[in-house]
XYZ file of C-alpha atoms in Angstrom:
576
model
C 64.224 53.101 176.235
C 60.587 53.612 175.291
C 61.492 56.363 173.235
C 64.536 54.607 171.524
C 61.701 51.827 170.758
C 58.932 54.240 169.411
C 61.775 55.771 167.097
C 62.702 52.677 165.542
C 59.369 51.875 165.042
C 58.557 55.150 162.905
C 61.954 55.064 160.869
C 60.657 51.358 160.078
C 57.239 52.438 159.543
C 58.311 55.411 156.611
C 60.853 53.103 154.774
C 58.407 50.362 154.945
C 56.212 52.411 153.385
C 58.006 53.621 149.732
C 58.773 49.720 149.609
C 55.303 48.414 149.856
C 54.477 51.164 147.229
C 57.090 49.904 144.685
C 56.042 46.727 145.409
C 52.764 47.393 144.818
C 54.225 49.024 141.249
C 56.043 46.243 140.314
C 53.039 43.635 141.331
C 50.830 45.957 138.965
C 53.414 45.463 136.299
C 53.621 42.116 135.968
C 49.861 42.034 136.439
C 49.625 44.072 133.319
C 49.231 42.324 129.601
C 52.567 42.394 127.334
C 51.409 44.787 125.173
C 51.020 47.253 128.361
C 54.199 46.424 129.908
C 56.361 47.292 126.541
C 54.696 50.606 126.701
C 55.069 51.354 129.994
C 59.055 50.181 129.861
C 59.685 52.106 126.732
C 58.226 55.388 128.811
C 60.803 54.228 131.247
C 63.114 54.181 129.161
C 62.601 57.415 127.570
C 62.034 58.950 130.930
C 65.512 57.970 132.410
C 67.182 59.078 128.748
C 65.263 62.153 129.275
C 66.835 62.870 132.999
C 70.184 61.836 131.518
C 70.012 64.175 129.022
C 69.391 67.362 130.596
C 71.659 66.207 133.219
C 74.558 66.474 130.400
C 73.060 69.653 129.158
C 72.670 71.616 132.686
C 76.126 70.329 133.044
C 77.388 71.093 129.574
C 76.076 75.207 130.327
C 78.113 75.304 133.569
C 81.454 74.395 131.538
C 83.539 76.467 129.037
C 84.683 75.636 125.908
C 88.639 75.823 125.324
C 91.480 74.854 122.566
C 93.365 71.567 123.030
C 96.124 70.180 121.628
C 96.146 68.049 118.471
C 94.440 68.017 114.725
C 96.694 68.569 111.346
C 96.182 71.195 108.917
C 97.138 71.226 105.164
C 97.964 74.175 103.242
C 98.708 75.111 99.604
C 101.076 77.661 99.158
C 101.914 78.981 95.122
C 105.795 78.608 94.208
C 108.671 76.407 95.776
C 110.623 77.349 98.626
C 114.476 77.364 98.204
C 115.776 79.143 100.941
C 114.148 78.431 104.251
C 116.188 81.158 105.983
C 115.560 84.661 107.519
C 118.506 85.852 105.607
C 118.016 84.635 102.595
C 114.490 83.770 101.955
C 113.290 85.519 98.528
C 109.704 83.799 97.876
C 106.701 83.932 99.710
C 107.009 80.071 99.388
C 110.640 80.812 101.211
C 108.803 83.591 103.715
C 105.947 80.998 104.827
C 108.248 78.227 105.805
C 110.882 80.825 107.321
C 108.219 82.307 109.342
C 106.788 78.805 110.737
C 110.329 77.691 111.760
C 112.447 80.814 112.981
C 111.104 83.391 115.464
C 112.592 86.532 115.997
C 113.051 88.957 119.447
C 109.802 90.015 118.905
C 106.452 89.115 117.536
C 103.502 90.299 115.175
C 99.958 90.212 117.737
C 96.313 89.443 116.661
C 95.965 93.393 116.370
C 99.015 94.068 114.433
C 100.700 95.601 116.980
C 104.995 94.470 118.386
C 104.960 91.751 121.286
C 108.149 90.077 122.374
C 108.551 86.595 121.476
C 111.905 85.160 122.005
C 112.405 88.557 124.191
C 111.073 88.868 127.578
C 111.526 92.353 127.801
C 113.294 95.249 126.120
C 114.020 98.845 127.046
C 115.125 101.737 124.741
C 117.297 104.751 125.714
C 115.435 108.583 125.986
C 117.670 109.473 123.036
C 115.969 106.623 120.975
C 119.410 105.461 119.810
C 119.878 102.224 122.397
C 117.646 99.173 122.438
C 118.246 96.480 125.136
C 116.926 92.966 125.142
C 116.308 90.491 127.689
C 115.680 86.924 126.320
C 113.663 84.385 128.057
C 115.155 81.900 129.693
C 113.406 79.026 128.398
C 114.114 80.507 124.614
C 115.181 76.981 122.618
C 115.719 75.952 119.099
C 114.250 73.055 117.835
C 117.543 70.998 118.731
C 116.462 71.629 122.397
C 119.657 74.198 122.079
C 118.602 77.390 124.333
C 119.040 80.670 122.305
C 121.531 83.208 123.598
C 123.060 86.316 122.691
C 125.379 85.332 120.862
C 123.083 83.595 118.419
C 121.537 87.404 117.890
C 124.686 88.726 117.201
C 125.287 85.976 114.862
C 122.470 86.512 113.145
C 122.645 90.480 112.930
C 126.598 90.354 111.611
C 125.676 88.026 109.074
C 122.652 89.814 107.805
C 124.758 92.936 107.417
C 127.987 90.719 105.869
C 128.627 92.078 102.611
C 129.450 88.785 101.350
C 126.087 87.057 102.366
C 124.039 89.583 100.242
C 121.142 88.959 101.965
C 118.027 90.920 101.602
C 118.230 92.181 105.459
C 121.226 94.220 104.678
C 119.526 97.204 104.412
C 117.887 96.630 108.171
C 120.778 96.338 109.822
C 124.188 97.441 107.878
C 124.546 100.753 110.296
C 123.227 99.126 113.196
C 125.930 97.620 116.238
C 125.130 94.351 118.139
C 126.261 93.574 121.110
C 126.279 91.010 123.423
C 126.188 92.062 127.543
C 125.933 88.797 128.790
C 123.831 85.032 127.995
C 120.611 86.724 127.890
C 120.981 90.607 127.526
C 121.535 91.907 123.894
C 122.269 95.736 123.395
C 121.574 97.241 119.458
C 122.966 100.564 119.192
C 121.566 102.749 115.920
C 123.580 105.859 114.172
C 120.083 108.088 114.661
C 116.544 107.534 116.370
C 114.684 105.522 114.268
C 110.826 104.480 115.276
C 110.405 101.612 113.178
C 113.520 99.786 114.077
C 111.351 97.691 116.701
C 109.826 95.874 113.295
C 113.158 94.863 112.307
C 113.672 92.696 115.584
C 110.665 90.259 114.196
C 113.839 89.041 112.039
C 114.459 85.282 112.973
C 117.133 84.032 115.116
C 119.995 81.613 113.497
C 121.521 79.296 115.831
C 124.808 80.130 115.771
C 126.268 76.702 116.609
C 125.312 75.442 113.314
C 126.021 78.352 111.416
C 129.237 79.351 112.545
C 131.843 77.643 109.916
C 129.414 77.888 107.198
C 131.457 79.905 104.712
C 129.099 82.721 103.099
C 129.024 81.196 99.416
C 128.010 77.766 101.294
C 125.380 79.149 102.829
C 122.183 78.826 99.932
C 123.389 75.260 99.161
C 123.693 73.989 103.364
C 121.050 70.892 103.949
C 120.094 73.228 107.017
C 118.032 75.269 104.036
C 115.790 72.494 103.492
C 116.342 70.902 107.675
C 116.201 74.601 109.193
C 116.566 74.314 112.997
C 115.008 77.663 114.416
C 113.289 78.706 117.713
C 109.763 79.186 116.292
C 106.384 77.597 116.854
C 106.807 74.491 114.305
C 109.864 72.411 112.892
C 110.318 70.439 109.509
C 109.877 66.642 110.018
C 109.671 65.573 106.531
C 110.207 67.164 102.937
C 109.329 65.814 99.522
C 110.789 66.846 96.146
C 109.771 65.462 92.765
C 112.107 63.812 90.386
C 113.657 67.675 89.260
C 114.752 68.099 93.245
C 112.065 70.927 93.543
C 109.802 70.816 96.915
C 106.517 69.349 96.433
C 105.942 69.384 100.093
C 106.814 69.688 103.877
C 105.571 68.563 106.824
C 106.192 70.582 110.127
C 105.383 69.373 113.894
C 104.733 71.701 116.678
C 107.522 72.264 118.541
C 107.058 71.899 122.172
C 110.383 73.915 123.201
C 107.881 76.938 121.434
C 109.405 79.557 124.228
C 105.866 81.984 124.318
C 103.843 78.059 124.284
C 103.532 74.805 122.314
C 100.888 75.556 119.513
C 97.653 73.664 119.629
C 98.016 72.169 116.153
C 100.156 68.829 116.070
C 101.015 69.105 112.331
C 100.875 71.964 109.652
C 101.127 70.369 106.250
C 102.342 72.951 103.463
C 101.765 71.383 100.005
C 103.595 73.559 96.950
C 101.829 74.266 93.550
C 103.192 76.041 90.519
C 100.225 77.790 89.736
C 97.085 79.422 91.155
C 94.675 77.270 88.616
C 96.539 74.604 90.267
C 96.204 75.578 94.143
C 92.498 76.211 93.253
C 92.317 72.865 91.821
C 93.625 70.847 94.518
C 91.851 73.021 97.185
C 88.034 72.055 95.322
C 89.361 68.340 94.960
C 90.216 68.459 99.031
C 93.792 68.005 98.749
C 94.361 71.076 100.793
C 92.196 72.766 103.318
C 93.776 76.492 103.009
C 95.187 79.011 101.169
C 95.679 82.424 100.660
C 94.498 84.197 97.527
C 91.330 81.976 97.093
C 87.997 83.998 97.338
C 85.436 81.226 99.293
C 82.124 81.722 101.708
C 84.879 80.846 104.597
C 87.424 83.018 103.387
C 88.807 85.435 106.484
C 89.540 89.248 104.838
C 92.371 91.447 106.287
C 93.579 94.929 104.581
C 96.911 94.545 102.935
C 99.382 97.110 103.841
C 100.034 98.256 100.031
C 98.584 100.986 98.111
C 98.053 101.134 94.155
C 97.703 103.885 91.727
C 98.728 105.209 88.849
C 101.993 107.315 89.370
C 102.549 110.393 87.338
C 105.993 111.117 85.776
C 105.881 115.152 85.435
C 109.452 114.873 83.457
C 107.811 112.598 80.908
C 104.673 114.208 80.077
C 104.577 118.038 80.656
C 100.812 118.457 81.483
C 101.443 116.888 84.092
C 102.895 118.741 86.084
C 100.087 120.764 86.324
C 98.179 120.399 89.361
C 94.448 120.616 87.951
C 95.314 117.609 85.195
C 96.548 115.357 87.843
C 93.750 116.359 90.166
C 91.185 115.470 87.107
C 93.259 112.815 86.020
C 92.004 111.323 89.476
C 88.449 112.405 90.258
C 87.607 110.936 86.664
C 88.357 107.298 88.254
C 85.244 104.749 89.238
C 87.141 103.359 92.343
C 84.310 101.968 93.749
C 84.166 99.931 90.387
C 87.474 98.798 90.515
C 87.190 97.811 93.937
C 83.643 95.793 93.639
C 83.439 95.006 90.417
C 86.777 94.701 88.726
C 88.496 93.239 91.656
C 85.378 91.106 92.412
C 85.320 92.969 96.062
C 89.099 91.620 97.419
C 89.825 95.424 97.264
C 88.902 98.846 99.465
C 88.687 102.538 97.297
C 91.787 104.535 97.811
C 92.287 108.141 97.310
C 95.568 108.726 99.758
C 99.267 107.275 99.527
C 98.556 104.606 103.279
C 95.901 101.943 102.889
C 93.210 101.315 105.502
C 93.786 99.730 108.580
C 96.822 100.965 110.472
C 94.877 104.498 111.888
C 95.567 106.536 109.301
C 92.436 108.327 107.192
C 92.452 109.109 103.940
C 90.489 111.600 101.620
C 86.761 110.854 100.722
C 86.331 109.100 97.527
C 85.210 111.571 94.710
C 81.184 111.695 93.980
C 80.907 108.798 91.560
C 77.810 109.823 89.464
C 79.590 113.568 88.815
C 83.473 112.613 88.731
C 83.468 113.153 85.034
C 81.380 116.288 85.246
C 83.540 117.357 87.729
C 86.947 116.562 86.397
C 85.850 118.548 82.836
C 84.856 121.496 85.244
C 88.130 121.518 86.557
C 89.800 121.396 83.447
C 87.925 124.120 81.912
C 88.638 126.234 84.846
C 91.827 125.974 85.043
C 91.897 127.485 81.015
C 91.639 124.277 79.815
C 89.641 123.734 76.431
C 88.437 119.844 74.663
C 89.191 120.524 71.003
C 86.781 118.515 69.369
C 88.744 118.081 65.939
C 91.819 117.147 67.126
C 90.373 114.890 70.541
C 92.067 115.885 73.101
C 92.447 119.011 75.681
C 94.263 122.347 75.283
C 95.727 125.099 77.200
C 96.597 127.391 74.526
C 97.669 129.682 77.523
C 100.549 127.558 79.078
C 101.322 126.310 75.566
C 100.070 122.777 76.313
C 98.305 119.901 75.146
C 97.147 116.939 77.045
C 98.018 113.989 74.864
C 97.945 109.994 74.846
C 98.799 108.566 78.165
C 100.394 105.813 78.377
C 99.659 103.439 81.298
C 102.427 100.901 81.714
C 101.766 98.040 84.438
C 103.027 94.292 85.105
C 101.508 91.530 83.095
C 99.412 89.995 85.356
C 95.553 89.352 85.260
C 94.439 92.261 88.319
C 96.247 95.001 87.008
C 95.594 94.571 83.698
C 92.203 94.884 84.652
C 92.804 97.506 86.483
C 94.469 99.461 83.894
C 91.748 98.858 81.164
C 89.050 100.434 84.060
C 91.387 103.676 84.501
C 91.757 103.858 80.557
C 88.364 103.719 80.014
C 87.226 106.433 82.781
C 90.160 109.045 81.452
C 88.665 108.230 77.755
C 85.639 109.282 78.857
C 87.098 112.156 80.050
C 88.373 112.867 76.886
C 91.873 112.386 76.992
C 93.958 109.677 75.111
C 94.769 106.437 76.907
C 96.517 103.593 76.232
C 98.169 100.493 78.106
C 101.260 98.818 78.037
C 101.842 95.385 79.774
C 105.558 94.428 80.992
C 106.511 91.075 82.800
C 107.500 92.021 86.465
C 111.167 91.610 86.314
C 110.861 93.527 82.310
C 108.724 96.477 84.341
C 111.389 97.020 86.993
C 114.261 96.998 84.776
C 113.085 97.941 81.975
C 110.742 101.138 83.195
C 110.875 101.822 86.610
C 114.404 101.795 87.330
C 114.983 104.465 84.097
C 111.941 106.087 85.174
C 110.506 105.152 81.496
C 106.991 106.045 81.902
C 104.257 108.777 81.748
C 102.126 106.740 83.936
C 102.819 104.046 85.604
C 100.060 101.459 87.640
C 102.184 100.187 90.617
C 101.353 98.992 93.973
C 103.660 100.295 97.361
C 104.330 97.739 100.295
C 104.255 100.805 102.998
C 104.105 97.794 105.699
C 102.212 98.172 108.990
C 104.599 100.452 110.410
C 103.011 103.212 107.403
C 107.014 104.025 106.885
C 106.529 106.658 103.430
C 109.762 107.730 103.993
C 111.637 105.402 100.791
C 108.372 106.308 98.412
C 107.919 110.200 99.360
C 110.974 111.817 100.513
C 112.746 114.550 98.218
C 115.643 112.581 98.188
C 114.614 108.835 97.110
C 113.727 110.371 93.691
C 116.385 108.394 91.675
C 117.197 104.724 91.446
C 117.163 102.848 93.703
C 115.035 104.809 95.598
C 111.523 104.214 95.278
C 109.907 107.951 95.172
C 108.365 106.971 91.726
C 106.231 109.771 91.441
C 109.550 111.988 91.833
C 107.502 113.586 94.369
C 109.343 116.848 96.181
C 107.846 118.607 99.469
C 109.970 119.885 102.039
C 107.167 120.083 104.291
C 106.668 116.520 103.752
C 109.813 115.245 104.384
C 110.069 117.171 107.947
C 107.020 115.105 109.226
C 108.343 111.962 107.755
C 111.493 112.259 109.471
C 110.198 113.126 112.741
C 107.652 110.361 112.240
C 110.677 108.007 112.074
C 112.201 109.463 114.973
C 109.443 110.108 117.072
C 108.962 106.681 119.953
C 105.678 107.702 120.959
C 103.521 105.827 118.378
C 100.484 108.008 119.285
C 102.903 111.250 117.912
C 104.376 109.196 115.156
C 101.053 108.513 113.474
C 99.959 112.477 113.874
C 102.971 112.938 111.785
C 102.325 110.404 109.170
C 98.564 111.448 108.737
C 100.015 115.032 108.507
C 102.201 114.009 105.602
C 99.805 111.850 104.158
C 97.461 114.772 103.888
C 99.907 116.581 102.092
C 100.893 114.658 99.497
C 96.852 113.315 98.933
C 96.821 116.856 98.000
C 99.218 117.134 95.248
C 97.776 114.268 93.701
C 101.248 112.993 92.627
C 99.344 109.765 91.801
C 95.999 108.919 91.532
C 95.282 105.875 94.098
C 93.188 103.334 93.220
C 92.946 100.459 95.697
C 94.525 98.694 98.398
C 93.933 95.159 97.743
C 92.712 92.433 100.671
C 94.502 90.065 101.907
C 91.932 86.451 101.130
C 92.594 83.536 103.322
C 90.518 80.309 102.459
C 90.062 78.193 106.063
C 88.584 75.075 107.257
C 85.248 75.731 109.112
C 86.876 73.588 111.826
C 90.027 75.961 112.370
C 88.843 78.560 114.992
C 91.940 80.903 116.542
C 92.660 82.386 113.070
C 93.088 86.178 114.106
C 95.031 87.809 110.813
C 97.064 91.424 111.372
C 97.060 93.759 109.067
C 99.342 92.076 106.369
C 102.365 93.295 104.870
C 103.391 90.019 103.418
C 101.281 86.538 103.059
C 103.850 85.141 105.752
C 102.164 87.795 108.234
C 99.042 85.397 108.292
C 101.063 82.989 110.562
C 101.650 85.555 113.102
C 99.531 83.953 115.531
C 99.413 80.225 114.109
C 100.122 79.032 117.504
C 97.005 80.077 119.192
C 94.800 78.140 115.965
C 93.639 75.298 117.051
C 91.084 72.271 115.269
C 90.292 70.309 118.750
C 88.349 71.673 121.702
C 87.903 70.551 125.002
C 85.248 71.413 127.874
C 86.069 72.207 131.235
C 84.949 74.311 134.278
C 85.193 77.233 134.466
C 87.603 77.166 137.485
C 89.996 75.355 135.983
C 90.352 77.073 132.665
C 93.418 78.861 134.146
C 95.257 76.585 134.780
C 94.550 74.536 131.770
């Protein structure tokens, strides 16, 4: 009992004491004059913000930063979409809303390389000829309608339907669709073919409101300007002007988004005629992105073309001589072009595949001796400048280099680039002039006739580096698109087995083996692979953009960008 008493005692004792202390605190306060106490409270005051403060800020070190859902972003696209459909769509305007709205089996990823999307797996025969789908089971169109197998077949027999005409044809008029079951589509192909994976990213129609549209119905259906698809966003709202054209479209995230709802709520796509126009309403604020626009916050990603200036040999008889084209192409200031005349939006190119998909090209000529070394080429090769008459001579093989005549499409970049290209080959010595032809006037008019000496032309070889249509033997005549007329039998082994060959690793060794070969033939002389510009919003983070073949590409991962954040532990970011 004593004990229990003495115990007592001392707990009483040490709380009595801190309490007589703040007592005595507080009695000292009050004692003190106003002036005293405001200073001493506004030290309190700043103390207990102080502990508050790096209370939040130890706390706010411990805890991650990750994307939430919500914020809207507005866009300007260039041109006015028509046909919002995979099987139709013409326009990048038509492309961009097609690829927000429709996805396809599989997917584009940050690094460029095939992911499944609507798929959840896939498997491919040892002969290369079979490809077998799985589809999720929680695929869905934006209806809520789950995607099946049949809507693949749909899609596949009406892209290669004759009577559609649609642009896909090509992809898939030798290829067999199948349905095994709900979820399991088979595609059987005449012949291996690597690339075919690439064609899968086509987007999925739902059949159920396809299915008794007649062909010649299909452009003018209200589901081209409503499109119901299975991808990450869906049209909620579309505005025309007084002609009927689209001014703009609003699109929602669609939570049915089988791979995961996007973080954005709202993508706003805003249509201009022009690019003075898009860069007008992007300085005013009335959008926040676009591509094409040069800014500080601008993201850069190669384009998967390549430019040059192609060399018709049945046009202009020098040159088919190896030495002239070879000159014809160490005379040129790429690194000119590419900084200066294309303002830096370009890389140097000196082989037919542009940077970025693993496959190297030759090293750019020595740009303060190009023109010494083209003219030392020349004259080795028996070739003599005759100063009367201006131009070169091989009195040997009977020939003359004469005018060249550079014929390109009328607008602004390669017109520039054609004037830089005239004026290195002048100062070379040989005659150059340039010709300018409205796109559709070019195609028609010259490249389909093969109507040109030279001719300043840019090659979509896509991120799957497929040369096969622009370098085999046999795609020299219209419409294939071996402009250069370019024949090597060597060549078009490797570029067969490189669309044959499933091992990607093997596949690439092929096309850097062909790509070799025909760098060294100079059948053109490359100029530049353009990059692909995309202006952003500092306050859009996510924005990974693959290598691009077209400007839709750059919504390849649009449903991982995100505007809001949220801050969490670090333990729970898993499951968030």
């Amino acid at each position: 009992m004593k004990s229990e008493r003495l115990s007592r005692l001392l707990n009483t004792l040490h709380l009595e004491r801190p309490i007589r202390s703040l007592v005595r605190l507080s009695s000292y306060i009050r004692s003190l004059p106003p002036s005293d106490k405001f200073i001493v409270g506004v030290l309190s005051i700043l103390v207990l913000v102080s502990s508050v403060i790096s209370v939040f800020a130890f706390i706010r070190t411990q805890l991650v930063e990750v994307p939430t859902h919500g914020g809207t972003l507005t866009e300007g696209v260039i041109g006015t979409p028509r046909f919002i459909n995979p099987l139709l769509a013409l326009t990048d305007a038509d492309r961009d809303v097609t690829a927000l709205t429709f996805a396809g089996l599989m997917g584009v990823g940050p690094d460029g390389t095939l992911v499944p999307d609507l798929a959840s797996s896939y498997e491919i025969s040892p002969d290369g000829k079979t490809y077998t789908f799985i589809l999720r089971e929680d695929a869905r169109f934006s209806d809520g309608k789950p995607v099946t197998a049949t809507d693949v077949v749909f899609t596949i027999d009406k892209a290669k339907d004759p009577g559609l005409k649609s642009p896909e044809f090509s992809n898939w008029a030798r290829i067999s669709a199948v349905a095994i079951d709900a979820r399991t589509v088979r595609f059987t192909l005449p012949k291996p073919y690597a690339p075919f994976l690439a064609d899968t990213t086509l987007g999925i129609l739902p059949s159920h409101l396809w299915r008794n549209v007649a062909n010649d119905k299909f452009p003018f259906s209200p589901l081209m300007q409503r499109p119901v698809g299975a991808g990450p966003f869906k049209v909620t709202r579309v505005a025309a002007n007084s002609t009927g054209s689209i001014t703009e479209i609003e699109l929602k995230a669609h939570t049915g988004y089988a791979p995961g709802r996007p973080y954005l709520d709202t993508i706003r796509l805003r249509f201009y005629d022009t690019l003075t126009q898009l860069q007008n309403a992007y300085k005013n604020g009335r959008v926040e992105s676009a591509y094409g626009i040069a800014t500080p916050n601008s993201i850069e990603s190669p384009y998967a073309r390549a430019f040059g200036v192609f060399f018709n040999k049945k046009e202009t008889p020098a040159l088919a001589r190896l030495e002239v084209r070879k000159a014809l192409s160490l005379a040129i200031d790429r690194t000119n072009i590419a900084e200066n005349v294309l303002g830096g939006s370009a890389a140097p190119l000196m082989g037919p595949v542009p940077p970025g998909g693993g496959v190297t090209g030759p090293e750019l000529p020595e740009v303060a001796t190009r023109i010494e070394d083209a003219t030392a080429l020349l004259t080795k090769n028996g070739w003599v400048f005759d100063e009367e008459k201006g131009l070169w001579e091989n009195t040997k093989a009977k020939l003359e280099l004469t005018t060249i005549t550079i014929r390109t499409s009328n607008v602004p970049e390669l017109k520039a680039v054609a004037t830089a290209v005239q004026a290195d080959w002048q100062t070379l010595g040989v005659p150059t002039e340039v010709e300018l032809f409205e796109p559709g006037d070019l195609a028609q008019e010259v490249i389909r006739p093969r109507a040109y000496s030279a001719l300043l032309f840019g090659l979509v070889v896509g991120r799957e580096q497929d040369l096969y249509a622009f370098w085999d033997s046999g795609e020299q005549a219209d419409p294939g698109l071996n402009i250069a007329s370019f024949v090597n039998t060597s060549v078009d082994t490797l570029l067969e087995k490189a669309r044959s060959e499933s091992d990607p690793v093997k596949a690439r060794e092929y096309i850097q083996s062909a790509s070799d070969k025909i760098a060294e033939e100079f059948p053109a002389a490359f100029t530049h692979a353009p990059y692909f510009l995309y202006a952003v919003p500092k306050n859009l983070y996510g924005v990974v953009l693959p290598q691009i073949g077209s400007p839709a590409d750059r919504f390849a991962t649009v449903a991982s960008w995100y505007k809001e954040r949220a801050y969490v532990w670090p333990f729970l970011v898993k499951s968030h």
